[in-house]
Coordinates of C-alpha atoms and ligand atoms in Angstrom, one line a residue:
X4 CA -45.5 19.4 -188.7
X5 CA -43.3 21.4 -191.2
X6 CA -40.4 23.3 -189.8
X7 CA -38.4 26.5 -191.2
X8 CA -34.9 26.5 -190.3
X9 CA -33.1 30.0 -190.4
X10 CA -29.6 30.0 -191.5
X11 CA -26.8 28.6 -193.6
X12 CA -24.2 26.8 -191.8
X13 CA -23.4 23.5 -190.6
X14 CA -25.1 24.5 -187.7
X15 CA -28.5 24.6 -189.4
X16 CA -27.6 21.5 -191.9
X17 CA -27.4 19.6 -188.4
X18 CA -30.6 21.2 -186.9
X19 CA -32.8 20.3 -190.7
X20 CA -31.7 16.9 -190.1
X21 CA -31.6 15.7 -186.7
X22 CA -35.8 17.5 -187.1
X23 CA -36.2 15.6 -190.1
X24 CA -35.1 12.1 -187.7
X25 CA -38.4 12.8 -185.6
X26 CA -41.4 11.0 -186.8
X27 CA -43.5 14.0 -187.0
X28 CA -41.7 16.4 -188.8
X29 CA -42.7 16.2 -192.2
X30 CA -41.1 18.5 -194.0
X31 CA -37.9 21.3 -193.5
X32 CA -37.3 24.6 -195.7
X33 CA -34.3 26.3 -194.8
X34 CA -34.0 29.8 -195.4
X35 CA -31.4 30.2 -197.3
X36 CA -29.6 27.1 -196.4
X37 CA -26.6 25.0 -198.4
X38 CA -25.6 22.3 -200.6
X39 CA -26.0 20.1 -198.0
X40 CA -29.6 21.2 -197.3
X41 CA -30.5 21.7 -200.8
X42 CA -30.1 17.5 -201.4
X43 CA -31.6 16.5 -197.6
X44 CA -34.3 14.0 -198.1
X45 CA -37.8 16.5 -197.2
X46 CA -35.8 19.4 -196.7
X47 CA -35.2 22.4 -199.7
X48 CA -34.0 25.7 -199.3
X49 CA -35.6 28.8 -200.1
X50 CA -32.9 32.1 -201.2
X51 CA -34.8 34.6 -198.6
X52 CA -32.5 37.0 -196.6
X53 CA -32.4 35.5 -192.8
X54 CA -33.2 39.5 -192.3
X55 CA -36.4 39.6 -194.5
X56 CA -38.5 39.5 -191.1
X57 CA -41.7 40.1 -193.3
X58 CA -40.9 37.8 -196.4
X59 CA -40.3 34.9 -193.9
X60 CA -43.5 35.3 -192.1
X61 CA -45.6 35.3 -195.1
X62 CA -43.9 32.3 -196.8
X63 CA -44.0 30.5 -193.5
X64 CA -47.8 31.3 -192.9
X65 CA -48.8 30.7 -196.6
X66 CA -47.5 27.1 -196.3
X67 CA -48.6 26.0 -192.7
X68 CA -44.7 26.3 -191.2
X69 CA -45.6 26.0 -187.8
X70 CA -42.4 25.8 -186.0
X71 CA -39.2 28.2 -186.9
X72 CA -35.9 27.5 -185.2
X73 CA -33.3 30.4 -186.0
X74 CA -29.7 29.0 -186.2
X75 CA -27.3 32.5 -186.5
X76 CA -27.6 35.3 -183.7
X77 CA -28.0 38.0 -185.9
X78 CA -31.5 37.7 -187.0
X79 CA -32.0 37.3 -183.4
X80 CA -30.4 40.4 -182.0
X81 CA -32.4 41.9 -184.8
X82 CA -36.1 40.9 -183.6
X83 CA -37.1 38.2 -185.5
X84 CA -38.1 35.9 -182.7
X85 CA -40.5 39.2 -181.7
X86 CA -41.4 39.7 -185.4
X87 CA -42.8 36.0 -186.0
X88 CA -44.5 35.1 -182.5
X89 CA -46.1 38.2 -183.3
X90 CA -47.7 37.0 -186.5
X91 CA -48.9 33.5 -184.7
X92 CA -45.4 31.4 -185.7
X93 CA -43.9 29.2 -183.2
X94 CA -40.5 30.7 -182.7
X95 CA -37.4 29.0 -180.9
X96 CA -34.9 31.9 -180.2
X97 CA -34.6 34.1 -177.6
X98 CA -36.7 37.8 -178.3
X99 CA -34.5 40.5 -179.2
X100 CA -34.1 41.9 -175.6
X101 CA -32.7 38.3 -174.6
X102 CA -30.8 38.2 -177.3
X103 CA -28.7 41.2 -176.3
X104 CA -26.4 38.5 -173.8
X105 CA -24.7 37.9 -177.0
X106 CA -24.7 41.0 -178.7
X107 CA -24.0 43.2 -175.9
X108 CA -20.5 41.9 -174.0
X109 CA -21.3 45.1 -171.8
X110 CA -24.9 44.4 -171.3
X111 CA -24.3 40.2 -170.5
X112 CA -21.4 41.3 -168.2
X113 CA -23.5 43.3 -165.9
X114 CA -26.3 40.8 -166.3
X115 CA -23.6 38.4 -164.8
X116 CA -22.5 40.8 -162.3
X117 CA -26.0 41.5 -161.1
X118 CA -26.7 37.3 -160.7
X119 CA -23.5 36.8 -159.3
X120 CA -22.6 34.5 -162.3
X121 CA -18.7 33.9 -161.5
X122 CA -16.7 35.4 -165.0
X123 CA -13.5 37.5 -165.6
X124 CA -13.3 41.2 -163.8
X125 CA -14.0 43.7 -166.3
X126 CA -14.5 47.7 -167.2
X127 CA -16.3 48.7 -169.7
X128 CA -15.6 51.9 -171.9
X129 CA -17.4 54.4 -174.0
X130 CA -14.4 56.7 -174.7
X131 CA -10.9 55.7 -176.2
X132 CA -8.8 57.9 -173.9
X133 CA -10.2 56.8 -170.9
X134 CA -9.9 52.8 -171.6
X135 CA -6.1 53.7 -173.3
X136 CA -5.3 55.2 -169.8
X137 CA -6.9 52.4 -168.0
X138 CA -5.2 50.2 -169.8
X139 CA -1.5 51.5 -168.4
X140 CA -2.4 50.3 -164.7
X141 CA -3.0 46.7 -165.8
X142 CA -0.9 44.0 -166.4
X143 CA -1.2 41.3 -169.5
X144 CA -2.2 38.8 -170.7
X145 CA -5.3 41.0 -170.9
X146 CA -8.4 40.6 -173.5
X147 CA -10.2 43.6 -175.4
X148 CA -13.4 43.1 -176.6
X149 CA -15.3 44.8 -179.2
X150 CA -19.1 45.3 -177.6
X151 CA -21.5 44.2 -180.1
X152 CA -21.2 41.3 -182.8
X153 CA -18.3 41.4 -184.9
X154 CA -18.7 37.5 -186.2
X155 CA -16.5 36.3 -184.0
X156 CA -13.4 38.6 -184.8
X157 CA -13.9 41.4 -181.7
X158 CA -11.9 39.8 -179.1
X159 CA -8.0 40.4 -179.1
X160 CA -6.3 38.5 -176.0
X161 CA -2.9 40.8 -175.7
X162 CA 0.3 39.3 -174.3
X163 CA 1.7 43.0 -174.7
X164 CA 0.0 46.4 -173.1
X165 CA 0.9 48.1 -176.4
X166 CA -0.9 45.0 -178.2
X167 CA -3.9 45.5 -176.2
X168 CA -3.6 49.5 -176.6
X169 CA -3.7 48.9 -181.0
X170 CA -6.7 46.7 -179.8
X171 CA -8.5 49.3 -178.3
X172 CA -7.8 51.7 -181.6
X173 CA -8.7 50.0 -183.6
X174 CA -12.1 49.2 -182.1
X175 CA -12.2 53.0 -181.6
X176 CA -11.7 53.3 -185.3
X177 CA -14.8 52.4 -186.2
X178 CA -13.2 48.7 -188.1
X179 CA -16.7 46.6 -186.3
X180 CA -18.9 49.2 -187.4
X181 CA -22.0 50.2 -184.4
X182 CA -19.8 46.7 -182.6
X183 CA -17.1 48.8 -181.3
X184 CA -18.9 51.9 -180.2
X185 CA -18.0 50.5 -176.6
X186 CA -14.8 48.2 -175.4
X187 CA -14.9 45.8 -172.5
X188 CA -11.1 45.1 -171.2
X189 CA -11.4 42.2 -168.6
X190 CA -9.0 39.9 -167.1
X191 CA -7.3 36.8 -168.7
X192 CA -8.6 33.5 -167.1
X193 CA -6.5 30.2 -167.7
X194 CA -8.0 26.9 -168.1
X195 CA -9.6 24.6 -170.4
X196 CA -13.0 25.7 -172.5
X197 CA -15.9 24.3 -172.9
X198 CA -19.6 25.0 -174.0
X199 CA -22.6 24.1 -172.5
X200 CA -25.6 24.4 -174.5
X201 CA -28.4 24.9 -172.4
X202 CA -32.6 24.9 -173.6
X203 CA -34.4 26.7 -171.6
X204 CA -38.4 28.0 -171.8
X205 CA -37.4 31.0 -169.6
X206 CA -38.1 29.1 -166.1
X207 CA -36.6 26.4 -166.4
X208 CA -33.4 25.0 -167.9
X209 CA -31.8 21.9 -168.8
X210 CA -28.5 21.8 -170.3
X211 CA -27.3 19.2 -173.6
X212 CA -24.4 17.3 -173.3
X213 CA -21.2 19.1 -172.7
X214 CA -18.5 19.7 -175.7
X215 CA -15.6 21.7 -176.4
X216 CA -14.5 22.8 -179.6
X217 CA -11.1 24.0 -181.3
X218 CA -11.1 27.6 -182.2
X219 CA -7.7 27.8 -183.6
X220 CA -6.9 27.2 -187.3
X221 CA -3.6 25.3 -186.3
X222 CA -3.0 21.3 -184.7
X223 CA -2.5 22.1 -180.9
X224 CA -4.8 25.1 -180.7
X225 CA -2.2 27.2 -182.3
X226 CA -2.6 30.4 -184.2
X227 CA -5.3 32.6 -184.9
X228 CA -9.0 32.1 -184.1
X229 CA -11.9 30.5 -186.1
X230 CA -15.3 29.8 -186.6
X231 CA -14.6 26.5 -184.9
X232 CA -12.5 23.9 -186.4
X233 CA -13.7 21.1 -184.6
X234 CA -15.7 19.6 -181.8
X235 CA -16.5 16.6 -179.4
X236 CA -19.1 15.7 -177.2
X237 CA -19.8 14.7 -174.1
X238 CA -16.7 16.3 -173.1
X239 CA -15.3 14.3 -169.6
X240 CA -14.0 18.1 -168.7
X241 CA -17.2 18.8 -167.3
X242 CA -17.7 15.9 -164.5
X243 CA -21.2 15.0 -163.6
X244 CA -20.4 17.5 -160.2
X245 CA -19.1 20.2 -162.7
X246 CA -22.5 19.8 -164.6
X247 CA -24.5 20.2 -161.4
X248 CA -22.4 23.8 -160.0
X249 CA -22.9 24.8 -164.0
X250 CA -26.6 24.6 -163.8
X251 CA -27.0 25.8 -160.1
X252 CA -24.0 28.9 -160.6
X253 CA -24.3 29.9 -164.3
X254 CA -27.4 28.7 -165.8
X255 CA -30.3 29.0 -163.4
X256 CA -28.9 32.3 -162.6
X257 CA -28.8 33.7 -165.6
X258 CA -32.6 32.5 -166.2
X259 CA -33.6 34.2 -163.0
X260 CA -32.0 37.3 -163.6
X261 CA -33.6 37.4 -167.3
X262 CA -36.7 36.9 -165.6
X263 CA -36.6 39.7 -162.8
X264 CA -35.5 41.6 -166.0
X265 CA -39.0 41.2 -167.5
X266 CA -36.7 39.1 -170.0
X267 CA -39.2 36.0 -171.3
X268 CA -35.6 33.3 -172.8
X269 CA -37.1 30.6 -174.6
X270 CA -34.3 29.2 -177.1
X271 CA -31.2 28.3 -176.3
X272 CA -28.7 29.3 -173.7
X273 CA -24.9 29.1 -174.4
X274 CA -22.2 29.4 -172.2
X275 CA -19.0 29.5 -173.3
X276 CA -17.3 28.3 -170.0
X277 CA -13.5 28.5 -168.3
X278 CA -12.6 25.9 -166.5
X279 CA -10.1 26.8 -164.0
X280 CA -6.8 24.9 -162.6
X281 CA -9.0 24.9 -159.2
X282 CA -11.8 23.2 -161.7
X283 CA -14.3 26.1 -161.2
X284 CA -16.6 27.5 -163.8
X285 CA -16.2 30.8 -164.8
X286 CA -18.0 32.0 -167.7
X287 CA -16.2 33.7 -170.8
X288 CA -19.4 34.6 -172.8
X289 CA -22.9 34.0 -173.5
X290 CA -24.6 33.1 -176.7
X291 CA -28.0 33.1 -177.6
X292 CA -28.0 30.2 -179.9
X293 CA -27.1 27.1 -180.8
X294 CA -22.9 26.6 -181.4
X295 CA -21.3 25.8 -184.6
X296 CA -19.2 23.1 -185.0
X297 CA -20.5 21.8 -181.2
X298 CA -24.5 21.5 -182.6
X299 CA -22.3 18.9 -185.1
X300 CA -21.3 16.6 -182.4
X301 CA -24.0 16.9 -179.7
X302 CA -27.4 16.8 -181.7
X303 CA -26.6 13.1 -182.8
X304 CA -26.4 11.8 -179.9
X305 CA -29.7 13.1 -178.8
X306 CA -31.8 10.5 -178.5
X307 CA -35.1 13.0 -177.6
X308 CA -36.6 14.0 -180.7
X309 CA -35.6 17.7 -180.9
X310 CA -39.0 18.6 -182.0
X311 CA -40.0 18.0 -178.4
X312 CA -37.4 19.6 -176.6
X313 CA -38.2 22.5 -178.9
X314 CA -41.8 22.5 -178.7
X315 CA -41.7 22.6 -174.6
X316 CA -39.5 25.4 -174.6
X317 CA -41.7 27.4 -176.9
X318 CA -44.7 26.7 -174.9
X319 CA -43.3 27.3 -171.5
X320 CA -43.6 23.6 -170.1
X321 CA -39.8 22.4 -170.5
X322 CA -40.2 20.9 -166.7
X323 CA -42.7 18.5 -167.1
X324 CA -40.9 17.0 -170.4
X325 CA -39.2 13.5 -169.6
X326 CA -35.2 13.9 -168.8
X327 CA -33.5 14.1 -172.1
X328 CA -32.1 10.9 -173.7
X329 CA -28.9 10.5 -175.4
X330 CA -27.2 8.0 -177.2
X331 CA -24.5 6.1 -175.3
X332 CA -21.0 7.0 -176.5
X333 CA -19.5 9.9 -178.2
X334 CA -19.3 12.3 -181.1
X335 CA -16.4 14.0 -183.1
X336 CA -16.8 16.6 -185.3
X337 CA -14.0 17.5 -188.3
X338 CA -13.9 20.9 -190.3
X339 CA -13.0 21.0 -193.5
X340 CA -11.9 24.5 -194.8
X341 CA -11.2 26.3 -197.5
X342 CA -7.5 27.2 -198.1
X343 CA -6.4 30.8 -196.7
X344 CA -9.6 30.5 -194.1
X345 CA -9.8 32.6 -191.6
X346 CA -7.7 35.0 -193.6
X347 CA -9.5 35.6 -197.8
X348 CA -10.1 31.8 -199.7
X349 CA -11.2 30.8 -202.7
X350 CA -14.4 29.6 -203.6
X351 CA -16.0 27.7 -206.1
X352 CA -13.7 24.5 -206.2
X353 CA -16.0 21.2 -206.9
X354 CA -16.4 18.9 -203.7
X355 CA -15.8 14.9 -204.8
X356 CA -15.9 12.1 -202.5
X357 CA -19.2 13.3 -200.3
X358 CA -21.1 9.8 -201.2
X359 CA -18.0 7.7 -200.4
X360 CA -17.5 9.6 -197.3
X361 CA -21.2 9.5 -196.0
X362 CA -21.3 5.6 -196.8
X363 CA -18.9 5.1 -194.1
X364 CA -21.5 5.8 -191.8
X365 CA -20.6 9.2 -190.9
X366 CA -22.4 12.5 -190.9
X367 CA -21.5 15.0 -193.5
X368 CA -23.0 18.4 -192.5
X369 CA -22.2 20.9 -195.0
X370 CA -21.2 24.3 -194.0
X371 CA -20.1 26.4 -196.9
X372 CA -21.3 24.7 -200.1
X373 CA -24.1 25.2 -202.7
X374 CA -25.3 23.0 -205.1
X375 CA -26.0 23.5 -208.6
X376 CA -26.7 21.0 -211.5
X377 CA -25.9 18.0 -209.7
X378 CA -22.4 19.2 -208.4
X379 CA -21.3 20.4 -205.1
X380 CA -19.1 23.2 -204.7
X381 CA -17.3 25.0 -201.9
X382 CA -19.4 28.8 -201.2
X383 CA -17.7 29.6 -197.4
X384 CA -14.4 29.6 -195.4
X385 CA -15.8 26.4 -193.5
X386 CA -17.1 24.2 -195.9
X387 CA -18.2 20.9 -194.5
X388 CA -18.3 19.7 -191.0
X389 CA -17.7 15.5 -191.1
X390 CA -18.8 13.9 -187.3
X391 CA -18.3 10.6 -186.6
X392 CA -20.2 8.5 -183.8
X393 CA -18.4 5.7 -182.1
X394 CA -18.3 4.0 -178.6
X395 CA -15.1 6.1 -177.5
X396 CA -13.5 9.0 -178.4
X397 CA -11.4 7.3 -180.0
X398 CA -12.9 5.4 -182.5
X399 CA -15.7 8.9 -183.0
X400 CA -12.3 10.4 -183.9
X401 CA -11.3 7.6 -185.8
X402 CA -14.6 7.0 -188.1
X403 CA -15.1 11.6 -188.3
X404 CA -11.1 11.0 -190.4
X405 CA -11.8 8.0 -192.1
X406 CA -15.2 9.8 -193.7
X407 CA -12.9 13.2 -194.0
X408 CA -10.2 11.2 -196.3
X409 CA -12.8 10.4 -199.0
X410 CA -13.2 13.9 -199.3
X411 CA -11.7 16.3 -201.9
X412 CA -11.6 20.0 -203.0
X413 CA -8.5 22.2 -204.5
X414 CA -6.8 23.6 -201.6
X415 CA -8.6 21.6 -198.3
X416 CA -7.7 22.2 -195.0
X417 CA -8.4 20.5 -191.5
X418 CA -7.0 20.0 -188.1
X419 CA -5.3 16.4 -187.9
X420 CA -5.8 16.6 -183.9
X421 CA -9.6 17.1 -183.6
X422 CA -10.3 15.8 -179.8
X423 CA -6.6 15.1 -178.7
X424 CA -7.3 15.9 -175.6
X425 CA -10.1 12.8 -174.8
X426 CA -8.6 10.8 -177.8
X427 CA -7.4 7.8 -175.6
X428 CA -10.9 7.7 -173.7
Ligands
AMP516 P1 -15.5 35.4 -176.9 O1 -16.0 35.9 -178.3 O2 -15.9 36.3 -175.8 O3 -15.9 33.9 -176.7 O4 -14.0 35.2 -177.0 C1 -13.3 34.4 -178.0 C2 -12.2 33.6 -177.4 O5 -11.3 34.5 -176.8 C3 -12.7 32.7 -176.3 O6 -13.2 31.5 -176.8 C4 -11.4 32.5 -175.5 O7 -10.6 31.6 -176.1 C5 -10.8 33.9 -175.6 N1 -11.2 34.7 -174.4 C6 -12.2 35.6 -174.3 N2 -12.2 36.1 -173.1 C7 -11.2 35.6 -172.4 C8 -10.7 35.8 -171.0 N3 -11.3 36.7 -170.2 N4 -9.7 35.0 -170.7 C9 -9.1 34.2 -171.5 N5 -9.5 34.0 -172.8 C10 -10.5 34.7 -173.2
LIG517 N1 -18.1 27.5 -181.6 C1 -18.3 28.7 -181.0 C2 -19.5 29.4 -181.3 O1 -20.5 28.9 -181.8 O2 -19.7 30.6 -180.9

């Protein structure tokens, strides 16, 4: 089977080759994909807008690519799992209406609200003058939220009302374009994070291994927010009992309430969890996708072939696969970055040391890179995303930096602490 996978990140380098570790995939094209895809073993990349519904289609049905896995969420809030199941392609990704639990934080808040998924109190607003005198009865901290997607840059947690007030403005203002035509101000939750990825074939659901990841730009989760600079699975946060209130609390209610919706989820399901001092779950957001940098750390240790994971979710019969397998021990994940990054970075500088680094035995997943002529060079604020395997954290951790110091471009940047939180287990 030949697979198309939709996207550019190290997200989608990950998903091209843990599909190219099953026996039956034969052959990956990523649309557009990276310098990492672009030298995969069975894998090219084909420079097609992620948004050209009707270019993809025809490419994919012209040469026989049966299965398409979309990687980003906005090609997904935008149809495209509706566009190509209607053309005969096997699509994993939620349909647009599913997708909306990411690109609506109104719409997946009253979805929670109506399942009784446990999550932050929150008002929604339409009008600036009625959330700015809202705003004056609460106290802080207190996080605004641009609706729609703004690529990760919408959410403002304010230790000051008139913080959170400028927040609202400049939502108001138009700054996230159609994103910000309504605000959501909710309540600030304390805890420690954590994402479950969850497949599901719209009945049933089963989540991955858990993993957290590191948002912030600086060593102890300091400074402003990211992409993701980091990541590590299975996460010992979430227990084995945390797992089992996650799936009973958050995941199969979300499913059901999809369902009585008329909603048909087949893809993945990602929550973005709190976990309380009292160790509860409460959920801070929903994705409809895979996460990037956590696909970096949890996809290697699936054992499963992901083709059939994939395959049973797309044809409704996820409850009859086998339990999933993983590999024993964990997975660390390292971003490199590009200097400046989140702010404006350069791009462009040359990339050395990528064959030293993957002949350590680690996995180099590029992220922001392209390759031309033989050379790799940096093309993104996140640039390459290095995971290391081991038997503990600690030597995942150890194996992700030992990879990362063989690796060079003007002006680098990564955390030193990826995983200090599990590091001694
Ligand atoms: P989101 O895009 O909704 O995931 O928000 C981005 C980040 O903002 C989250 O990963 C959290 O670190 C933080 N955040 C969002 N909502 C809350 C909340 N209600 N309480 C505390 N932190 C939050
Ligand atoms: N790592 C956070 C996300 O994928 O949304």
């Amino acid at each position: 089977m030949k697979a198309l996978v939709i996207g550019s990140g190290g997200r989608e380098h990950t998903l091209a080759w843990v599909l190219l570790q099953s026996p039956k995939i034969t052959e990956v094209v990523c649309i557009p994909g990276n310098g990492g895809t672009a030298n995969l073993p069975h894998c090219r990349n084909l420079a097609l807008n992620p948004e050209d519904f009707e270019g993809i289609a025809r490419f994919a049905l012209v040469n026989n690519l049966e299965l398409v896995v979309v990687g980003p969420e906005q090609p997904l809030a935008l149809g495209i799992t509706d566009f190509l199941q209607a053309q005969g392609l096997k699509v994993f990704g939620p349909c647009q209406a599913g997708a909306q639990i990411e690109a609506s934080k109104a719409w997946a808040k009253a979805l929670m609200m109506e399942a009784g998924i446990p999550t932050a109190q929150a008002e929604v607003f339409e009008e600036e003058a009625t959330a700015l005198a809202y705003l004056k009865t609460q106290k802080v901290p207190i996080v605004v939220k641009a609706d729609g997607l703004a690529a990760g840059k919408g959410v403002m947690v304010a230790q000051t009302l008139e913080a959170a007030s400028d927040a609202v403005s400049e939502i108001f203002s138009g700054k996230f374009g159609s994103a910000g035509s309504q605000v959501v101000i909710e309540e600030f939750m304390i805890g420690q994070e954590a994402s479950v990825l969850a497949v599901t074939d719209g009945q049933t659901i089963r989540p991955l291994v858990p993993a957290q990841d590191h948002k912030a730009i600086g060593e102890g989760d300091t400074g402003p927010n990211t992409g993701g600079m980091g990541s590590y699975a299975p996460t010992p946060v979430v227990t084995p009992a945390l797992m089992e209130r996650i799936q009973t609390e958050v995941l199969e209610p979300a499913i059901a309430t999809l369902r009585r919706r008329g909603i048909d989820y087949r893809g993945v399901l990602y929550a973005g969890l709190m976990i309380t001092p009292q160790g509860d779950p409460k959920v801070v957001e929903f994705n409809c996708r895979f996460g990037d940098p956590e696909t970096q750390a949890v996809l290697p240790l699936l054992e499963t072939p992901l083709d059939q994971v994939i395959l049973a979710c797309i044809e409704g019969r996820l409850e009859s696969l086998p339990p999933l397998e993983w590999k024993p021990g964990a997975a660390a994940c390292v971003v490199l970055a590009a200097e400046g990054y989140p702010d404006a970075y350069p791009k462009g500088m040359e990339i050395s040391g990528l064959t030293e680094a993957a002949d350590t035995g680690a996995l180099v997943f590029h992220a922001g890179t392209q390759a031309k002529g033989g050379i790799i060079t940096a093309n993104g604020g996140r640039v390459l995303g290095v995971t290391g395997l081991g038997d503990t954290f600690e030597s995942a951790i150890t194996n992700a930096y030992t990879a990362v110091d063989k690796i060079h471009f003007e002006g680098m940047y990564c955390r030193r602490d990826i995983g200090y939180r599990v590091k001694r287990r």
